[in-house]
mmCIF file of C-alpha atoms in Angstrom:
data_model
loop_
_atom_site.group_PDB
_atom_site.id
_atom_site.type_symbol
_atom_site.label_atom_id
_atom_site.label_comp_id
_atom_site.label_asym_id
_atom_site.label_seq_id
_atom_site.Cartn_x
_atom_site.Cartn_y
_atom_site.Cartn_z
ATOM 1 C CA MET A 1 -60.367 -54.429 -51.153
ATOM 2 C CA LEU A 2 -58.548 -54.330 -47.858
ATOM 3 C CA TYR A 3 -57.699 -58.053 -48.120
ATOM 4 C CA ILE A 4 -56.172 -57.552 -51.601
ATOM 5 C CA LYS A 5 -54.209 -54.598 -50.466
ATOM 6 C CA SER A 6 -52.927 -56.452 -47.468
ATOM 7 C CA TYR A 7 -51.917 -59.461 -49.603
ATOM 8 C CA TYR A 8 -49.808 -57.239 -52.021
ATOM 9 C CA ASP A 9 -48.387 -55.305 -49.005
ATOM 10 C CA LYS A 10 -47.045 -58.658 -47.582
ATOM 11 C CA LEU A 11 -45.514 -59.472 -50.939
ATOM 12 C CA ARG A 12 -43.722 -56.172 -51.088
ATOM 13 C CA TRP A 13 -42.740 -56.425 -47.508
ATOM 14 C CA THR A 14 -41.200 -59.912 -48.006
ATOM 15 C CA LYS A 15 -39.126 -58.627 -50.983
ATOM 16 C CA LYS A 16 -37.863 -55.629 -49.058
ATOM 17 C CA GLN A 17 -37.087 -57.815 -46.012
ATOM 18 C CA LEU A 18 -35.025 -60.207 -48.162
ATOM 19 C CA ILE A 19 -32.936 -57.424 -49.674
ATOM 20 C CA LYS A 20 -32.331 -56.053 -46.111
ATOM 21 C CA ILE A 21 -31.322 -59.468 -44.733
ATOM 22 C CA GLN A 22 -28.894 -59.977 -47.731
ATOM 23 C CA GLU A 23 -27.339 -56.514 -47.163
ATOM 24 C CA LYS A 24 -26.719 -56.822 -43.399
ATOM 25 C CA TRP A 25 -25.270 -60.424 -43.528
ATOM 26 C CA GLY A 26 -21.863 -60.741 -41.856
ATOM 27 C CA LYS A 27 -22.067 -57.180 -40.453
ATOM 28 C CA PRO A 28 -22.641 -55.891 -36.901
ATOM 29 C CA ILE A 29 -26.128 -54.184 -36.588
ATOM 30 C CA ASN A 30 -25.877 -50.594 -35.404
ATOM 31 C CA ALA A 31 -29.202 -50.183 -33.655
ATOM 32 C CA ARG A 32 -30.580 -48.997 -30.350
ATOM 33 C CA ARG A 33 -31.593 -52.022 -28.160
ATOM 34 C CA ASN A 34 -33.952 -52.033 -25.200
ATOM 35 C CA PHE A 35 -32.214 -54.129 -22.690
ATOM 36 C CA ASP A 36 -35.052 -53.835 -20.230
ATOM 37 C CA LEU A 37 -37.150 -55.926 -22.613
ATOM 38 C CA ILE A 38 -34.221 -58.065 -23.934
ATOM 39 C CA LYS A 39 -33.388 -59.370 -20.460
ATOM 40 C CA ILE A 40 -36.904 -60.441 -19.567
ATOM 41 C CA TYR A 41 -36.018 -64.069 -20.359
ATOM 42 C CA LEU A 42 -32.572 -63.966 -18.679
ATOM 43 C CA ASP A 43 -34.027 -62.377 -15.431
ATOM 44 C CA SER A 44 -36.325 -65.451 -15.035
ATOM 45 C CA GLU A 45 -33.511 -67.890 -15.574
ATOM 46 C CA ASP A 46 -32.395 -69.756 -12.479
ATOM 47 C CA SER A 47 -29.355 -71.698 -13.897
ATOM 48 C CA LYS A 48 -26.244 -72.708 -12.075
ATOM 49 C CA ASN A 49 -24.240 -71.624 -15.142
ATOM 50 C CA LYS A 50 -25.735 -68.094 -14.918
ATOM 51 C CA LEU A 51 -22.993 -65.447 -14.695
ATOM 52 C CA SER A 52 -23.233 -62.956 -11.869
ATOM 53 C CA ALA A 53 -23.912 -59.270 -12.731
ATOM 54 C CA GLN A 54 -20.399 -58.370 -11.688
ATOM 55 C CA THR A 55 -18.872 -60.962 -13.923
ATOM 56 C CA ALA A 56 -20.971 -59.978 -16.931
ATOM 57 C CA ASP A 57 -20.040 -56.343 -16.358
ATOM 58 C CA ASP A 58 -16.367 -57.254 -16.096
ATOM 59 C CA LEU A 59 -16.636 -59.125 -19.437
ATOM 60 C CA ASP A 60 -18.443 -56.102 -20.969
ATOM 61 C CA LEU A 61 -21.062 -58.539 -22.199
ATOM 62 C CA ILE A 62 -23.429 -55.636 -23.316
ATOM 63 C CA SER A 63 -20.728 -54.521 -25.854
ATOM 64 C CA VAL A 64 -20.193 -58.165 -26.835
ATOM 65 C CA PHE A 65 -23.853 -58.679 -27.389
ATOM 66 C CA ASN A 66 -24.265 -55.452 -29.549
ATOM 67 C CA TYR A 67 -21.455 -56.813 -31.813
ATOM 68 C CA ILE A 68 -22.797 -60.437 -32.120
ATOM 69 C CA ASP A 69 -26.517 -59.667 -32.239
ATOM 70 C CA ARG A 70 -27.359 -60.458 -35.881
ATOM 71 C CA THR A 71 -30.775 -61.894 -34.887
ATOM 72 C CA ASN A 72 -33.980 -61.234 -36.880
ATOM 73 C CA SER A 73 -36.518 -61.647 -34.119
ATOM 74 C CA ASN A 74 -37.061 -60.208 -30.711
ATOM 75 C CA PRO A 75 -37.410 -63.650 -29.072
ATOM 76 C CA GLY A 76 -34.112 -64.472 -30.834
ATOM 77 C CA LYS A 77 -32.470 -61.460 -29.159
ATOM 78 C CA GLN A 78 -33.717 -62.567 -25.768
ATOM 79 C CA TYR A 79 -32.585 -66.225 -26.276
ATOM 80 C CA LEU A 80 -29.083 -65.077 -27.465
ATOM 81 C CA PHE A 81 -28.775 -62.710 -24.561
ATOM 82 C CA ASN A 82 -29.595 -65.461 -22.149
ATOM 83 C CA LEU A 83 -27.164 -67.885 -23.863
ATOM 84 C CA LEU A 84 -24.413 -65.378 -23.534
ATOM 85 C CA HIS A 85 -24.965 -65.042 -19.823
ATOM 86 C CA CYS A 86 -25.606 -68.829 -19.237
ATOM 87 C CA PRO A 87 -22.660 -70.455 -21.052
ATOM 88 C CA THR A 88 -22.923 -74.257 -21.365
ATOM 89 C CA THR A 89 -19.881 -76.543 -20.988
ATOM 90 C CA GLU A 90 -21.766 -79.653 -22.282
ATOM 91 C CA LEU A 91 -19.858 -80.896 -25.340
ATOM 92 C CA ASP A 92 -22.802 -82.684 -26.825
ATOM 93 C CA VAL A 93 -24.869 -79.490 -26.702
ATOM 94 C CA LEU A 94 -21.996 -77.550 -28.291
ATOM 95 C CA HIS A 95 -21.448 -80.072 -31.116
ATOM 96 C CA ASP A 96 -25.173 -80.240 -31.858
ATOM 97 C CA LEU A 97 -25.249 -76.470 -32.141
ATOM 98 C CA ASP A 98 -22.373 -76.403 -34.470
ATOM 99 C CA ASN A 99 -23.896 -79.138 -36.678
ATOM 100 C CA ASP A 100 -27.105 -77.328 -36.988
ATOM 101 C CA ILE A 101 -25.243 -74.160 -37.982
ATOM 102 C CA GLU A 102 -23.347 -76.117 -40.720
ATOM 103 C CA ASP A 103 -26.593 -77.594 -41.926
ATOM 104 C CA LEU A 104 -28.144 -74.207 -42.387
ATOM 105 C CA ASN A 105 -25.241 -72.801 -44.204
ATOM 106 C CA MET A 106 -25.475 -75.440 -46.899
ATOM 107 C CA ASP A 107 -28.590 -73.890 -48.308
ATOM 108 C CA ILE A 108 -28.193 -70.040 -48.202
ATOM 109 C CA PRO A 109 -31.258 -69.253 -50.239
ATOM 110 C CA GLY A 110 -33.349 -71.421 -47.904
ATOM 111 C CA ARG A 111 -31.638 -69.828 -44.820
ATOM 112 C CA GLU A 112 -32.525 -66.368 -46.144
ATOM 113 C CA LEU A 113 -36.203 -67.294 -46.459
ATOM 114 C CA LEU A 114 -36.215 -68.616 -42.850
ATOM 115 C CA GLU A 115 -34.743 -65.198 -41.767
ATOM 116 C CA VAL A 116 -37.624 -63.476 -43.479
ATOM 117 C CA GLU A 117 -39.959 -65.782 -41.590
ATOM 118 C CA LEU A 118 -38.084 -64.888 -38.257
ATOM 119 C CA SER A 119 -38.225 -61.151 -39.034
ATOM 120 C CA LYS A 120 -42.004 -61.225 -38.668
ATOM 121 C CA LEU A 121 -41.328 -61.421 -34.936
ATOM 122 C CA ASN A 122 -39.267 -58.202 -34.736
ATOM 123 C CA HIS A 123 -42.324 -56.166 -33.567
ATOM 124 C CA PRO A 124 -41.735 -54.636 -30.114
ATOM 125 C CA ASP A 125 -44.774 -56.509 -28.824
ATOM 126 C CA ALA A 126 -43.019 -59.746 -29.500
ATOM 127 C CA TYR A 127 -40.688 -59.167 -26.460
ATOM 128 C CA PHE A 128 -43.762 -59.880 -24.266
ATOM 129 C CA ILE A 129 -44.356 -63.426 -25.532
ATOM 130 C CA ALA A 130 -41.970 -64.678 -22.843
ATOM 131 C CA ASP A 131 -44.200 -63.140 -20.209
ATOM 132 C CA LEU A 132 -46.860 -65.615 -21.176
ATOM 133 C CA PHE A 133 -44.981 -68.592 -19.833
ATOM 134 C CA LEU A 134 -42.746 -66.870 -17.279
ATOM 135 C CA ARG A 135 -45.562 -66.186 -14.809
ATOM 136 C CA ALA A 136 -49.122 -66.868 -14.140
ATOM 137 C CA HIS A 137 -51.592 -64.108 -14.929
ATOM 138 C CA GLU A 138 -54.393 -63.372 -12.543
ATOM 139 C CA PRO A 139 -57.833 -61.668 -13.234
ATOM 140 C CA VAL A 140 -57.697 -57.940 -12.727
ATOM 141 C CA PHE A 141 -61.456 -57.176 -13.077
ATOM 142 C CA ALA A 142 -64.103 -57.328 -10.401
ATOM 143 C CA SER A 143 -66.886 -59.953 -11.217
ATOM 144 C CA VAL A 144 -69.414 -57.153 -11.925
ATOM 145 C CA ILE A 145 -67.088 -55.454 -14.493
ATOM 146 C CA ASN A 146 -66.207 -58.832 -15.864
ATOM 147 C CA PHE A 147 -69.911 -59.541 -16.534
ATOM 148 C CA TYR A 148 -70.312 -56.058 -18.088
ATOM 149 C CA ILE A 149 -67.294 -56.700 -20.414
ATOM 150 C CA LYS A 150 -68.856 -59.840 -21.646
ATOM 151 C CA VAL A 151 -72.364 -58.338 -22.355
ATOM 152 C CA SER A 152 -71.179 -54.905 -23.538
ATOM 153 C CA PRO A 153 -70.870 -55.856 -27.247
ATOM 154 C CA PHE A 154 -74.324 -57.203 -27.263
ATOM 155 C CA LEU A 155 -75.695 -53.985 -25.612
ATOM 156 C CA ILE A 156 -73.941 -51.932 -28.279
ATOM 157 C CA LEU A 157 -75.444 -54.003 -31.098
ATOM 158 C CA ALA A 158 -78.915 -53.769 -29.407
ATOM 159 C CA ALA A 159 -78.585 -49.957 -29.218
ATOM 160 C CA LEU A 160 -77.403 -49.817 -32.924
ATOM 161 C CA LEU A 161 -80.246 -51.946 -34.172
ATOM 162 C CA SER A 162 -82.701 -49.861 -32.173
ATOM 163 C CA LEU A 163 -81.350 -46.702 -33.914
ATOM 164 C CA ILE A 164 -81.734 -48.311 -37.315
ATOM 165 C CA VAL A 165 -85.279 -49.563 -36.789
ATOM 166 C CA ILE A 166 -86.613 -46.603 -34.805
ATOM 167 C CA PRO A 167 -84.206 -43.620 -34.699
ATOM 168 C CA ASN A 168 -84.593 -42.071 -31.136
ATOM 169 C CA ILE A 169 -82.558 -39.882 -28.850
ATOM 170 C CA PHE A 170 -82.655 -42.421 -25.960
ATOM 171 C CA SER A 171 -80.857 -45.108 -27.887
ATOM 172 C CA PHE A 172 -78.222 -42.695 -29.121
ATOM 173 C CA ILE A 173 -77.482 -41.399 -25.654
ATOM 174 C CA PHE A 174 -77.235 -44.974 -24.326
ATOM 175 C CA LEU A 175 -74.891 -45.894 -27.107
ATOM 176 C CA LEU A 176 -72.782 -42.877 -26.316
ATOM 177 C CA LEU A 177 -72.686 -43.846 -22.662
ATOM 178 C CA LEU A 178 -71.626 -47.402 -23.432
ATOM 179 C CA PHE A 179 -68.745 -46.189 -25.672
ATOM 180 C CA ALA A 180 -67.673 -43.579 -23.066
ATOM 181 C CA TYR A 181 -67.642 -46.331 -20.248
ATOM 182 C CA ASN A 182 -65.858 -48.803 -22.478
ATOM 183 C CA ILE A 183 -63.113 -46.212 -23.145
ATOM 184 C CA VAL A 184 -62.862 -45.570 -19.447
ATOM 185 C CA ILE A 185 -62.337 -49.290 -18.733
ATOM 186 C CA TYR A 186 -59.740 -49.662 -21.416
ATOM 187 C CA PHE A 187 -57.600 -46.737 -20.378
ATOM 188 C CA SER A 188 -57.887 -47.379 -16.585
ATOM 189 C CA ASN A 189 -56.669 -50.919 -16.884
ATOM 190 C CA ARG A 190 -54.430 -50.643 -19.964
ATOM 191 C CA LYS A 191 -51.223 -50.777 -17.930
ATOM 192 C CA ALA A 192 -52.320 -53.858 -16.073
ATOM 193 C CA ILE A 193 -53.251 -55.925 -19.118
ATOM 194 C CA SER A 194 -51.374 -54.318 -22.073
ATOM 195 C CA GLY A 195 -48.334 -56.470 -21.945
ATOM 196 C CA TYR A 196 -50.490 -59.625 -22.005
ATOM 197 C CA THR A 197 -52.920 -58.550 -24.624
ATOM 198 C CA LYS A 198 -50.168 -57.212 -26.898
ATOM 199 C CA SER A 199 -48.329 -60.583 -26.809
ATOM 200 C CA LEU A 200 -51.305 -62.730 -27.933
ATOM 201 C CA PRO A 201 -51.271 -61.501 -31.674
ATOM 202 C CA GLN A 202 -47.475 -62.092 -31.519
ATOM 203 C CA LEU A 203 -48.024 -65.581 -29.996
ATOM 204 C CA LEU A 204 -50.089 -66.442 -33.013
ATOM 205 C CA VAL A 205 -47.453 -64.964 -35.343
ATOM 206 C CA MET A 206 -44.691 -67.089 -33.483
ATOM 207 C CA TYR A 207 -46.914 -70.208 -34.110
ATOM 208 C CA LYS A 208 -47.012 -69.561 -37.815
ATOM 209 C CA VAL A 209 -43.307 -68.794 -37.958
ATOM 210 C CA ALA A 210 -42.468 -71.917 -35.955
ATOM 211 C CA MET A 211 -44.610 -74.059 -38.241
ATOM 212 C CA ALA A 212 -42.626 -72.802 -41.252
ATOM 213 C CA LEU A 213 -39.194 -73.407 -39.476
ATOM 214 C CA ALA A 214 -40.165 -76.895 -38.372
ATOM 215 C CA LYS A 215 -41.160 -77.881 -41.919
ATOM 216 C CA SER A 216 -37.847 -76.759 -43.290
ATOM 217 C CA GLY A 217 -36.134 -79.702 -41.464
ATOM 218 C CA LYS A 218 -33.055 -77.440 -40.819
ATOM 219 C CA PHE A 219 -32.975 -77.493 -37.013
ATOM 220 C CA GLY A 220 -32.284 -81.060 -36.067
ATOM 221 C CA GLN A 221 -34.703 -83.161 -34.111
ATOM 222 C CA VAL A 222 -37.910 -81.070 -33.643
ATOM 223 C CA HIS A 223 -40.230 -83.742 -32.226
ATOM 224 C CA ASP A 224 -40.955 -81.938 -29.039
ATOM 225 C CA VAL A 225 -41.617 -78.642 -30.873
ATOM 226 C CA LYS A 226 -43.963 -80.438 -33.288
ATOM 227 C CA CYS A 227 -45.835 -81.855 -30.299
ATOM 228 C CA SER A 228 -46.170 -78.420 -28.787
ATOM 229 C CA LEU A 229 -47.295 -76.905 -32.024
ATOM 230 C CA SER A 230 -49.926 -79.588 -32.376
ATOM 231 C CA SER A 231 -51.100 -78.755 -28.750
ATOM 232 C CA LEU A 232 -51.238 -75.044 -29.493
ATOM 233 C CA ARG A 233 -53.902 -75.523 -32.214
ATOM 234 C CA GLY A 234 -56.357 -75.560 -29.380
ATOM 235 C CA LEU A 235 -55.190 -72.206 -28.111
ATOM 236 C CA LYS A 236 -55.236 -70.870 -31.617
ATOM 237 C CA ARG A 237 -58.942 -71.732 -32.049
ATOM 238 C CA ALA A 238 -59.761 -70.151 -28.704
ATOM 239 C CA LEU A 239 -58.158 -66.872 -29.881
ATOM 240 C CA LYS A 240 -60.040 -66.444 -32.999
ATOM 241 C CA PHE A 241 -60.456 -62.680 -32.778
ATOM 242 C CA VAL A 242 -56.817 -62.228 -31.868
ATOM 243 C CA ASN A 243 -56.012 -64.347 -34.979
ATOM 244 C CA ILE A 244 -57.518 -61.547 -37.084
ATOM 245 C CA GLU A 245 -55.349 -58.968 -35.391
ATOM 246 C CA SER A 246 -52.134 -61.099 -35.937
ATOM 247 C CA GLY A 247 -52.615 -60.269 -39.611
ATOM 248 C CA PHE A 248 -52.124 -56.669 -39.001
ATOM 249 C CA VAL A 249 -49.050 -56.585 -36.623
ATOM 250 C CA ASN A 250 -46.710 -55.506 -39.308
ATOM 251 C CA GLY A 251 -48.658 -52.633 -40.583
ATOM 252 C CA LYS A 252 -49.495 -50.207 -37.692
ATOM 253 C CA SER A 253 -49.736 -47.233 -40.193
ATOM 254 C CA ASP A 254 -52.226 -49.069 -42.248
ATOM 255 C CA ILE A 255 -55.764 -47.538 -42.189
ATOM 256 C CA ALA A 256 -57.160 -51.089 -41.774
ATOM 257 C CA TYR A 257 -55.235 -51.447 -38.463
ATOM 258 C CA ALA A 258 -56.423 -48.113 -37.319
ATOM 259 C CA ALA A 259 -59.994 -49.002 -37.907
ATOM 260 C CA PHE A 260 -59.571 -52.343 -36.217
ATOM 261 C CA HIS A 261 -57.884 -50.653 -33.194
ATOM 262 C CA LEU A 262 -60.899 -48.292 -32.859
ATOM 263 C CA PHE A 263 -63.230 -51.239 -33.051
ATOM 264 C CA LYS A 264 -61.373 -53.001 -30.291
ATOM 265 C CA LEU A 265 -61.464 -49.886 -28.076
ATOM 266 C CA LEU A 266 -65.266 -49.200 -28.429
ATOM 267 C CA PHE A 267 -66.236 -52.868 -28.031
ATOM 268 C CA VAL A 268 -63.801 -53.645 -25.122
ATOM 269 C CA ILE A 269 -62.147 -56.386 -27.040
ATOM 270 C CA GLU A 270 -58.841 -56.264 -25.298
ATOM 271 C CA PRO A 271 -60.382 -56.593 -21.650
ATOM 272 C CA ASN A 272 -62.692 -59.264 -22.999
ATOM 273 C CA THR A 273 -59.697 -61.140 -24.545
ATOM 274 C CA TYR A 274 -57.837 -60.893 -21.256
ATOM 275 C CA THR A 275 -60.593 -62.390 -19.185
ATOM 276 C CA SER A 276 -61.551 -65.106 -21.619
ATOM 277 C CA SER A 277 -58.035 -66.396 -22.437
ATOM 278 C CA LEU A 278 -56.403 -66.562 -18.956
ATOM 279 C CA LYS A 279 -57.231 -70.233 -18.432
ATOM 280 C CA GLN A 280 -56.349 -71.274 -21.963
ATOM 281 C CA VAL A 281 -52.936 -69.526 -21.895
ATOM 282 C CA SER A 282 -52.299 -70.926 -18.492
ATOM 283 C CA LYS A 283 -53.104 -74.501 -19.780
ATOM 284 C CA TYR A 284 -50.488 -74.129 -22.642
ATOM 285 C CA ARG A 285 -47.657 -72.389 -20.867
ATOM 286 C CA GLU A 286 -45.129 -75.198 -21.296
ATOM 287 C CA ASP A 287 -45.917 -75.537 -24.989
ATOM 288 C CA ILE A 288 -45.505 -71.729 -25.577
ATOM 289 C CA LYS A 289 -42.175 -72.004 -23.862
ATOM 290 C CA GLU A 290 -41.004 -74.941 -25.978
ATOM 291 C CA VAL A 291 -41.929 -73.097 -29.175
ATOM 292 C CA TYR A 292 -40.388 -69.901 -27.939
ATOM 293 C CA LYS A 293 -37.076 -71.600 -27.168
ATOM 294 C CA PHE A 294 -37.187 -73.223 -30.710
ATOM 295 C CA ILE A 295 -37.626 -69.846 -32.347
ATOM 296 C CA GLY A 296 -34.785 -68.313 -30.244
ATOM 297 C CA ARG A 297 -32.336 -71.168 -30.932
ATOM 298 C CA ALA A 298 -33.032 -71.131 -34.554
ATOM 299 C CA ASP A 299 -32.448 -67.291 -34.849
ATOM 300 C CA THR A 300 -29.245 -67.672 -32.686
ATOM 301 C CA LEU A 301 -27.855 -70.427 -35.088
ATOM 302 C CA ILE A 302 -28.208 -68.059 -38.110
ATOM 303 C CA ALA A 303 -26.766 -65.140 -36.057
ATOM 304 C CA ILE A 304 -23.617 -67.233 -35.237
ATOM 305 C CA GLN A 305 -23.115 -68.039 -38.912
ATOM 306 C CA SER A 306 -23.408 -64.335 -39.826
ATOM 307 C CA ILE A 307 -20.700 -63.580 -37.303
ATOM 308 C CA ARG A 308 -18.301 -66.305 -38.613
ATOM 309 C CA ASP A 309 -18.902 -65.008 -42.245
ATOM 310 C CA GLY A 310 -18.095 -61.496 -41.188
ATOM 311 C CA MET A 311 -14.780 -62.349 -39.464
ATOM 312 C CA PRO A 312 -11.385 -62.146 -41.346
ATOM 313 C CA PHE A 313 -10.831 -65.705 -39.840
ATOM 314 C CA TYR A 314 -11.996 -67.795 -37.061
ATOM 315 C CA SER A 315 -11.257 -71.196 -35.416
ATOM 316 C CA LYS A 316 -13.433 -73.802 -33.831
ATOM 317 C CA PRO A 317 -11.932 -75.058 -30.556
ATOM 318 C CA ALA A 318 -11.077 -78.695 -30.134
ATOM 319 C CA PHE A 319 -12.161 -79.879 -26.731
ATOM 320 C CA MET A 320 -9.699 -82.616 -25.541
ATOM 321 C CA GLY A 321 -11.058 -82.926 -21.951
ATOM 322 C CA VAL A 322 -8.127 -85.165 -20.849
ATOM 323 C CA ASP A 323 -4.867 -83.363 -20.044
ATOM 324 C CA GLY A 324 -6.180 -79.952 -18.907
ATOM 325 C CA LYS A 325 -4.245 -77.643 -21.183
ATOM 326 C CA ILE A 326 -5.127 -74.648 -23.336
ATOM 327 C CA GLU A 327 -3.290 -73.929 -26.604
ATOM 328 C CA ILE A 328 -4.382 -70.960 -28.725
ATOM 329 C CA THR A 329 -2.744 -69.481 -31.802
ATOM 330 C CA GLU A 330 -3.014 -65.880 -32.966
ATOM 331 C CA LEU A 331 -5.853 -64.979 -30.594
ATOM 332 C CA PHE A 332 -7.562 -61.597 -31.195
ATOM 333 C CA HIS A 333 -10.510 -59.676 -29.852
ATOM 334 C CA PRO A 334 -12.993 -58.487 -32.632
ATOM 335 C CA LEU A 335 -14.094 -55.554 -30.440
ATOM 336 C CA VAL A 336 -10.541 -54.104 -30.070
ATOM 337 C CA ALA A 337 -9.489 -51.829 -32.906
ATOM 338 C CA ASN A 338 -6.192 -52.776 -34.657
ATOM 339 C CA CYS A 339 -5.855 -55.660 -32.170
ATOM 340 C CA VAL A 340 -2.449 -57.282 -31.856
ATOM 341 C CA THR A 341 -2.786 -61.130 -31.955
ATOM 342 C CA ASN A 342 -1.257 -63.243 -29.359
ATOM 343 C CA SER A 343 -0.658 -67.018 -28.896
ATOM 344 C CA LEU A 344 -1.326 -68.650 -25.585
ATOM 345 C CA TYR A 345 -0.198 -71.994 -24.001
ATOM 346 C CA THR A 346 -1.069 -73.135 -20.583
ATOM 347 C CA THR A 347 -0.711 -76.366 -18.558
ATOM 348 C CA ASN A 348 -2.822 -77.263 -15.522
ATOM 349 C CA ALA A 349 -5.573 -75.205 -17.114
ATOM 350 C CA ASP A 350 -8.128 -76.656 -14.622
ATOM 351 C CA ARG A 351 -6.228 -74.757 -11.885
ATOM 352 C CA GLY A 352 -5.937 -71.559 -14.016
ATOM 353 C CA HIS A 353 -2.188 -71.956 -14.510
#
């Protein structure tokens, strides 16, 4: 019954999400943004093109980002924020970006379905996916505790079986002690492992979303992404229990999710997942990064088209790259109310004249 309910809940969620996507197209999104989480990816970036904090502040990039952020996923927000602070001057990269945007815009219904897929990653825990490949995670439990975490579910099952076969007070007390100690382990180590364990269900959601986007054929050459997705099948198999949880991530108010969370708490599933998956996640860090960047770029392409469609007019620059001049007609700033347009012409632009 819960499975059937979950199936129809997903259908209703998809329909509502599609309506929401259509209504917000071309409009700035007025929402509170957690920049401590959004800048996780940027803070790890060590690029020569990265703007200094002072320059970013002078350009008021926070306000610019709030205006241009039309992304559907939290990895998309992180990627766009990073792109804004690390501008590229490579013409081939810029032209490829524009070509992929144009390709997306040729199939609006298809683009909207891709936005629905991307919106599956707007859960707050999706911000922590980047942490899986940005740094190596070390064991936090002592070897004795680690051993107990592995055998605890079997001890609980043995105590339950004992109570069923021969009801007795000793098995009941033993079971209560096990549950109490498991709760202590969970809450005493929650801060150290929560970011990691929260990101694993989202990692599997990202895998499924990336598979859908790669099959669409809307994002240029995706050979490297497909190779990474193929490699991540091994990680997906290693996280079978987390794969079950990934089906609940969009329904935290659901009774099924609450029951599942209680089960995880009593059976120390999160600490067990942490210790058992460290080596696997470390092995696939580069593949996770490749898929993450693919998701972020795809979401950014859609956001840029939304900005263009919401503008009264816009122009694509023509990069000459030979005589070093800048010529702009009727330039305006979309963040300035009642902005007066101005034209600009300079020579010796390379020298700032």
